[in-house]
CSV table of C-alpha atoms in Angstrom, one decimal:
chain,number,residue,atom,x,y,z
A,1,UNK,CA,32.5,55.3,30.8
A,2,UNK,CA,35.1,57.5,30.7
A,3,UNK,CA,35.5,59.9,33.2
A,4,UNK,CA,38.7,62.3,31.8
A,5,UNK,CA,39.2,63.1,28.5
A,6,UNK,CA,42.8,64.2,27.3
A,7,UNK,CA,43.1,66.9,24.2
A,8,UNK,CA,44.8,67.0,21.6
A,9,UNK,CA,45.0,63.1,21.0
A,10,UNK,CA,48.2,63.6,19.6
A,11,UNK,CA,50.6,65.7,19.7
A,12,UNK,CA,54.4,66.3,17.7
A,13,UNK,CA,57.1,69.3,18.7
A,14,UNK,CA,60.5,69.9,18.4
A,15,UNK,CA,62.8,69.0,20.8
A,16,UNK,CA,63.5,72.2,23.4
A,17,UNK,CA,59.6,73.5,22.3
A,18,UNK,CA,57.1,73.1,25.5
A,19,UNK,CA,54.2,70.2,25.4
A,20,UNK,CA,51.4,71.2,26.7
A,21,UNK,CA,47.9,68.8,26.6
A,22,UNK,CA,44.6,69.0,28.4
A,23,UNK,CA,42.0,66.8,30.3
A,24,UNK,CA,38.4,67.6,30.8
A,25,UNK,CA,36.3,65.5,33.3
A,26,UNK,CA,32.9,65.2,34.1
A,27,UNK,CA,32.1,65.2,37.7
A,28,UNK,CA,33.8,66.0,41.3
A,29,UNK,CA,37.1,65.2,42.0
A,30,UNK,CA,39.0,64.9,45.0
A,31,UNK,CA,42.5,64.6,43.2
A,32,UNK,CA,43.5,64.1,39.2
A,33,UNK,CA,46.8,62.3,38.3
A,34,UNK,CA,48.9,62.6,35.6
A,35,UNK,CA,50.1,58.9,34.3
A,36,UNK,CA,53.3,58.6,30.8
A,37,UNK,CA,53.7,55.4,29.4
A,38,UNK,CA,56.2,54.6,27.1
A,39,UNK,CA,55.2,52.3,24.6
A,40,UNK,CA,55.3,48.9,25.3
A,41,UNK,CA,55.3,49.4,28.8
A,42,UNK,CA,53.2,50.2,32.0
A,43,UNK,CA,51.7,53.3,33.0
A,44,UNK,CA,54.1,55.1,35.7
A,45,UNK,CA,52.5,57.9,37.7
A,46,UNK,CA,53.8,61.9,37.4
A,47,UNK,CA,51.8,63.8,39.6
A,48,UNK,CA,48.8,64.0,41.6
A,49,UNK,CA,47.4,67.5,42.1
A,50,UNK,CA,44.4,67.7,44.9
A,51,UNK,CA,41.1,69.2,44.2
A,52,UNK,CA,41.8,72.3,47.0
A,53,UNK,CA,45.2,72.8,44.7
A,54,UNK,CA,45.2,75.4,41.2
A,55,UNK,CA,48.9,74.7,40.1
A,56,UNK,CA,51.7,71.4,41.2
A,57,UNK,CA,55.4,71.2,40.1
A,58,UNK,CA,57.4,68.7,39.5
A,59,UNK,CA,60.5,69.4,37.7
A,60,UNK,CA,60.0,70.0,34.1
A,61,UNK,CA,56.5,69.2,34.8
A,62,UNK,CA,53.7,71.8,35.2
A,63,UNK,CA,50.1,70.9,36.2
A,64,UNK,CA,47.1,73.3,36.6
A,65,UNK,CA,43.8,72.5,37.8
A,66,UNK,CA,40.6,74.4,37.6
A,67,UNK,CA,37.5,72.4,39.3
A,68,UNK,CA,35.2,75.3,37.9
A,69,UNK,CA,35.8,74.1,34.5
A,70,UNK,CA,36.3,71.1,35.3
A,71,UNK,CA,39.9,71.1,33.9
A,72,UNK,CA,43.7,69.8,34.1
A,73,UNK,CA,46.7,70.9,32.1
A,74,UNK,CA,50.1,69.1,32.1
A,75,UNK,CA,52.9,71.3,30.8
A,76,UNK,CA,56.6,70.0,29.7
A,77,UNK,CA,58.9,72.5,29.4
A,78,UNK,CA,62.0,72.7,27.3
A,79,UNK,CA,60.7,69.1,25.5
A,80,UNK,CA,63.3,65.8,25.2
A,81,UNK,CA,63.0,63.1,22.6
A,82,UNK,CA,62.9,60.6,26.1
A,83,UNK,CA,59.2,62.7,26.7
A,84,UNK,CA,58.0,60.7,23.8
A,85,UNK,CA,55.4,58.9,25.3
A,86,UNK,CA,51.2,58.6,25.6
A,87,UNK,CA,50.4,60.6,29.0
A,88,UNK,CA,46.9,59.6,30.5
A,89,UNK,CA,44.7,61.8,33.0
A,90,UNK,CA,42.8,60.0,35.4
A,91,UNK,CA,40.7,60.7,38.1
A,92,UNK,CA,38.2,59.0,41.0
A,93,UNK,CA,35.1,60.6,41.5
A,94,UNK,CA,34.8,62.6,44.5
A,95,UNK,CA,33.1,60.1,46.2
A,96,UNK,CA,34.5,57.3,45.2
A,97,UNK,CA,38.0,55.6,45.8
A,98,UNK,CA,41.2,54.3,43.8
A,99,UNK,CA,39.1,51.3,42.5
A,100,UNK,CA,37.3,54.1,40.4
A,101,UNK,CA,39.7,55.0,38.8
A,102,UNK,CA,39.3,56.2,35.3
A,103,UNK,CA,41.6,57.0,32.6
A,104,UNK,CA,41.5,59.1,29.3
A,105,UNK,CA,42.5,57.9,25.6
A,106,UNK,CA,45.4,59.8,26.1
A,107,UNK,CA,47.8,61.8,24.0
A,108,UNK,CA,50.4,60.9,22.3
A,109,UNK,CA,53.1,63.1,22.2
A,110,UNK,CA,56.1,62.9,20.1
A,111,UNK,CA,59.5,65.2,20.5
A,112,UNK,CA,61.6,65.2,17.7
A,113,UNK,CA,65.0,65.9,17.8
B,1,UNK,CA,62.0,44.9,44.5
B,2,UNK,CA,60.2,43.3,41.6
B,3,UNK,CA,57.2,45.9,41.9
B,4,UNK,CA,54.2,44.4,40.0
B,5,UNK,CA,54.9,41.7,37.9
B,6,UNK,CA,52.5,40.2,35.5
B,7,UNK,CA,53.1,36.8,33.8
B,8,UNK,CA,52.9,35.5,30.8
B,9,UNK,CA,54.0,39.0,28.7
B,10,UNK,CA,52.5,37.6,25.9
B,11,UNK,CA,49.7,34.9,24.8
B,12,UNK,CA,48.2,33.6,21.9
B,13,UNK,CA,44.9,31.6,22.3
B,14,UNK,CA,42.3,30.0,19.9
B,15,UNK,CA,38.6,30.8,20.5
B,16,UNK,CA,37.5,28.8,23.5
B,17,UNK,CA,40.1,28.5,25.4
B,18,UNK,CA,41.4,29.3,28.9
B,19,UNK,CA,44.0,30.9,30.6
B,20,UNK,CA,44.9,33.2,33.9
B,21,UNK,CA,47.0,36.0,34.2
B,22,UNK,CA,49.1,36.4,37.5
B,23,UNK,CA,49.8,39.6,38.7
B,24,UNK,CA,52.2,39.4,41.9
B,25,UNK,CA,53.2,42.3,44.3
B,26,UNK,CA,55.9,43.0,46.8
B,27,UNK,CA,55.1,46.4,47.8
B,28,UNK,CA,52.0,45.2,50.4
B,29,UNK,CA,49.9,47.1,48.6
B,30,UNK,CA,46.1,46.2,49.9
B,31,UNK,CA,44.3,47.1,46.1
B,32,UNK,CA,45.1,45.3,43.1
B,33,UNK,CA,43.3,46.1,39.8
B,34,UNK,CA,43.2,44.6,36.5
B,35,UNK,CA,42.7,46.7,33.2
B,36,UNK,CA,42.3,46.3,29.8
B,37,UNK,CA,43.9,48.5,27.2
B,38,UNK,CA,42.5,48.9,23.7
B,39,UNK,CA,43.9,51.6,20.8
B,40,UNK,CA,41.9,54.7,21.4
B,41,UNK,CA,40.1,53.8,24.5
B,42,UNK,CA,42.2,54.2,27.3
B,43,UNK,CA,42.1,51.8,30.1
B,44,UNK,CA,39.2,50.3,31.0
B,45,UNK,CA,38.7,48.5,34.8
B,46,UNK,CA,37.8,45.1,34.3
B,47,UNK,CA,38.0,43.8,38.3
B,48,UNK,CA,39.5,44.8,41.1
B,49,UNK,CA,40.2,43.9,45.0
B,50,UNK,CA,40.6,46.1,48.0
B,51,UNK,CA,42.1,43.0,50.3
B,52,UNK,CA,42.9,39.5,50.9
B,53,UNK,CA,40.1,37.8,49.6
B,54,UNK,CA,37.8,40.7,48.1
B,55,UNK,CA,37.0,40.9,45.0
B,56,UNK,CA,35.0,43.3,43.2
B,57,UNK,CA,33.8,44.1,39.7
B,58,UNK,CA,34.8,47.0,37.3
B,59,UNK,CA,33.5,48.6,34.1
B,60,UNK,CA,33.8,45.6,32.0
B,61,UNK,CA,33.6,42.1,33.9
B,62,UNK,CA,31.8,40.1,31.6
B,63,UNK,CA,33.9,37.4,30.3
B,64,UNK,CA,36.6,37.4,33.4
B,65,UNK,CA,37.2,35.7,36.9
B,66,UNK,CA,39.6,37.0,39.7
B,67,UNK,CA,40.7,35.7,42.7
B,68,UNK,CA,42.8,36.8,45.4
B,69,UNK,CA,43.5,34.1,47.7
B,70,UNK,CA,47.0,35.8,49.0
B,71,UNK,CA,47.7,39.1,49.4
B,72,UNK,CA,50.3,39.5,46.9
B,73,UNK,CA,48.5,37.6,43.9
B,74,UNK,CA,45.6,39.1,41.7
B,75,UNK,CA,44.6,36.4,38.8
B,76,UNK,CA,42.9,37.3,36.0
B,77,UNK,CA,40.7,34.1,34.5
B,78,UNK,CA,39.2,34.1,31.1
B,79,UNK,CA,36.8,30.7,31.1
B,80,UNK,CA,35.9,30.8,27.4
B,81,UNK,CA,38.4,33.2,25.6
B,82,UNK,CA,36.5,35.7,22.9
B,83,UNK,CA,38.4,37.2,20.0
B,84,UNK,CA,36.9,40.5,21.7
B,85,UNK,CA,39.3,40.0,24.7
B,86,UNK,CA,42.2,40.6,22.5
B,87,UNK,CA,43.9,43.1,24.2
B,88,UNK,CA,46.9,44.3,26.6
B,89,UNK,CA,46.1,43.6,30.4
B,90,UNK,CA,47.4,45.8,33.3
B,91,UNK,CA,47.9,45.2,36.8
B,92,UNK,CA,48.0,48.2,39.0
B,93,UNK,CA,48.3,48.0,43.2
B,94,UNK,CA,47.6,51.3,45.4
B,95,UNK,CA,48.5,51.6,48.8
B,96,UNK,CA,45.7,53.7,49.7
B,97,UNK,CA,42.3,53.9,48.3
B,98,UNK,CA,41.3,57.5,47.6
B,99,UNK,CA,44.4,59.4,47.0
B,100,UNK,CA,47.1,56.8,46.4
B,101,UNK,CA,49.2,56.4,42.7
B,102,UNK,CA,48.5,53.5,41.1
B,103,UNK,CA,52.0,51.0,40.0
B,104,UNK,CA,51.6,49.1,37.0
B,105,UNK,CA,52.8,45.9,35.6
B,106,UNK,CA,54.4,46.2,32.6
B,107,UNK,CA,51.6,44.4,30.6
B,108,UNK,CA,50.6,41.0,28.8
B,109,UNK,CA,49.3,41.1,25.2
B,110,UNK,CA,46.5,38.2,24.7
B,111,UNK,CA,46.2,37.5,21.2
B,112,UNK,CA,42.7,35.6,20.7
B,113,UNK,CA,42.3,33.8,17.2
């Protein structure tokens, strides 16, 4: 079962536009992370935001979290044609570990230059 | 550093037949997992191990055997290969349980005829 769910499943922009796409989970978390993979290739890790946490930077990267609603966003500002990628939520059950780790669909964004 | 590495990157097998993925790690890393990867449903936990030894199973198990005899190894067995197991297989390690990122491999695509 899938514990996040990422929205919208797809997603195109113009290159220099902000990306923005969302993940709803179902139950407690103690942390979400935000995963890109390019395609044809393995998921690499972004950022981890903690449950006690509402907002996480990482350079162009912009994540919110909002446990009331149960809630992430991931924001990309001033969008590159090397953000083309699917970018996956995930997130372990607040009493669970790493090895419940569940992922999203995804969304597949694609910048055009 | 090598990271994760999963071999082979890709496999084609008739209906029936065996094989094992190998996953290896150089990072230490005490949990290994193995996923599955299908178009539009995310990643999908088929086993996984927290140590030397452990193993443990996932979301979807039925039609896989693991082992993890050393550390650094994680194999993924399929006994009887099913057209249904089709798919793109990940390897992920974590040094921690809870809070940890996950590193991937950078896949293998089974192809079952």
């Amino acid at each position: 079962s899938q514990q996040g769910e990422e929205d919208p499943q797809a997603l195109s922009i113009q290159e220099g536009e902000n990306a923005t796409m969302n993940c709803s989970y179902k139950t407690s978390i103690n942390n979400l992370q935000w995963y890109r993979q390019n395609s044809g290739r393995g998921l690499v890790h972004l950022i981890l935001i903690r449950s006690n946490e509402r907002e996480k930077h990482s350079g162009r990267l912009r994540v919110t979290l909002d446990t009331s609603k149960k809630s992430s966003s991931l924001l990309i500002t001033a969008s590159r044609a090397a953000d083309t990628a699917s970018y996956f939520c995930a997130t372990p059950p607040f009493s669970g570990s790493a090895r419940q780790l569940t992922f999203g669909s995804g969304t597949q964004l694609t910048v055009l230059p | 550093n090598a990271g994760v590495t999963q071999t082979p990157k890709f496999r084609v097998l008739k209906t029936g037949q065996s094989m094992t993925l190998l996953c290896a790690q150089d990072m230490n890393h005490e949990y290994m997992y193995w996923y599955r990867q299908d178009p539009g449903m995310g990643l999908r936990l088929i086993h996984y191990s927290v140590g030397e030894g452990t193993t443990a199973k996932g979301e979807v198990p039925d039609g896989y055997n693991v082992s993890r005899l050393k550390k650094q190894n994680f194999l993924l067995g399929l006994e009887s290969a099913a057209p249904s197991q089709t798919s793109v297989y990940f390897c992920a390690t974590a040094w921690t349980a809870n809070t940890g990122e996950l590193f991937f491999g950078e896949g293998s695509r089974l192809t079952v005829l």
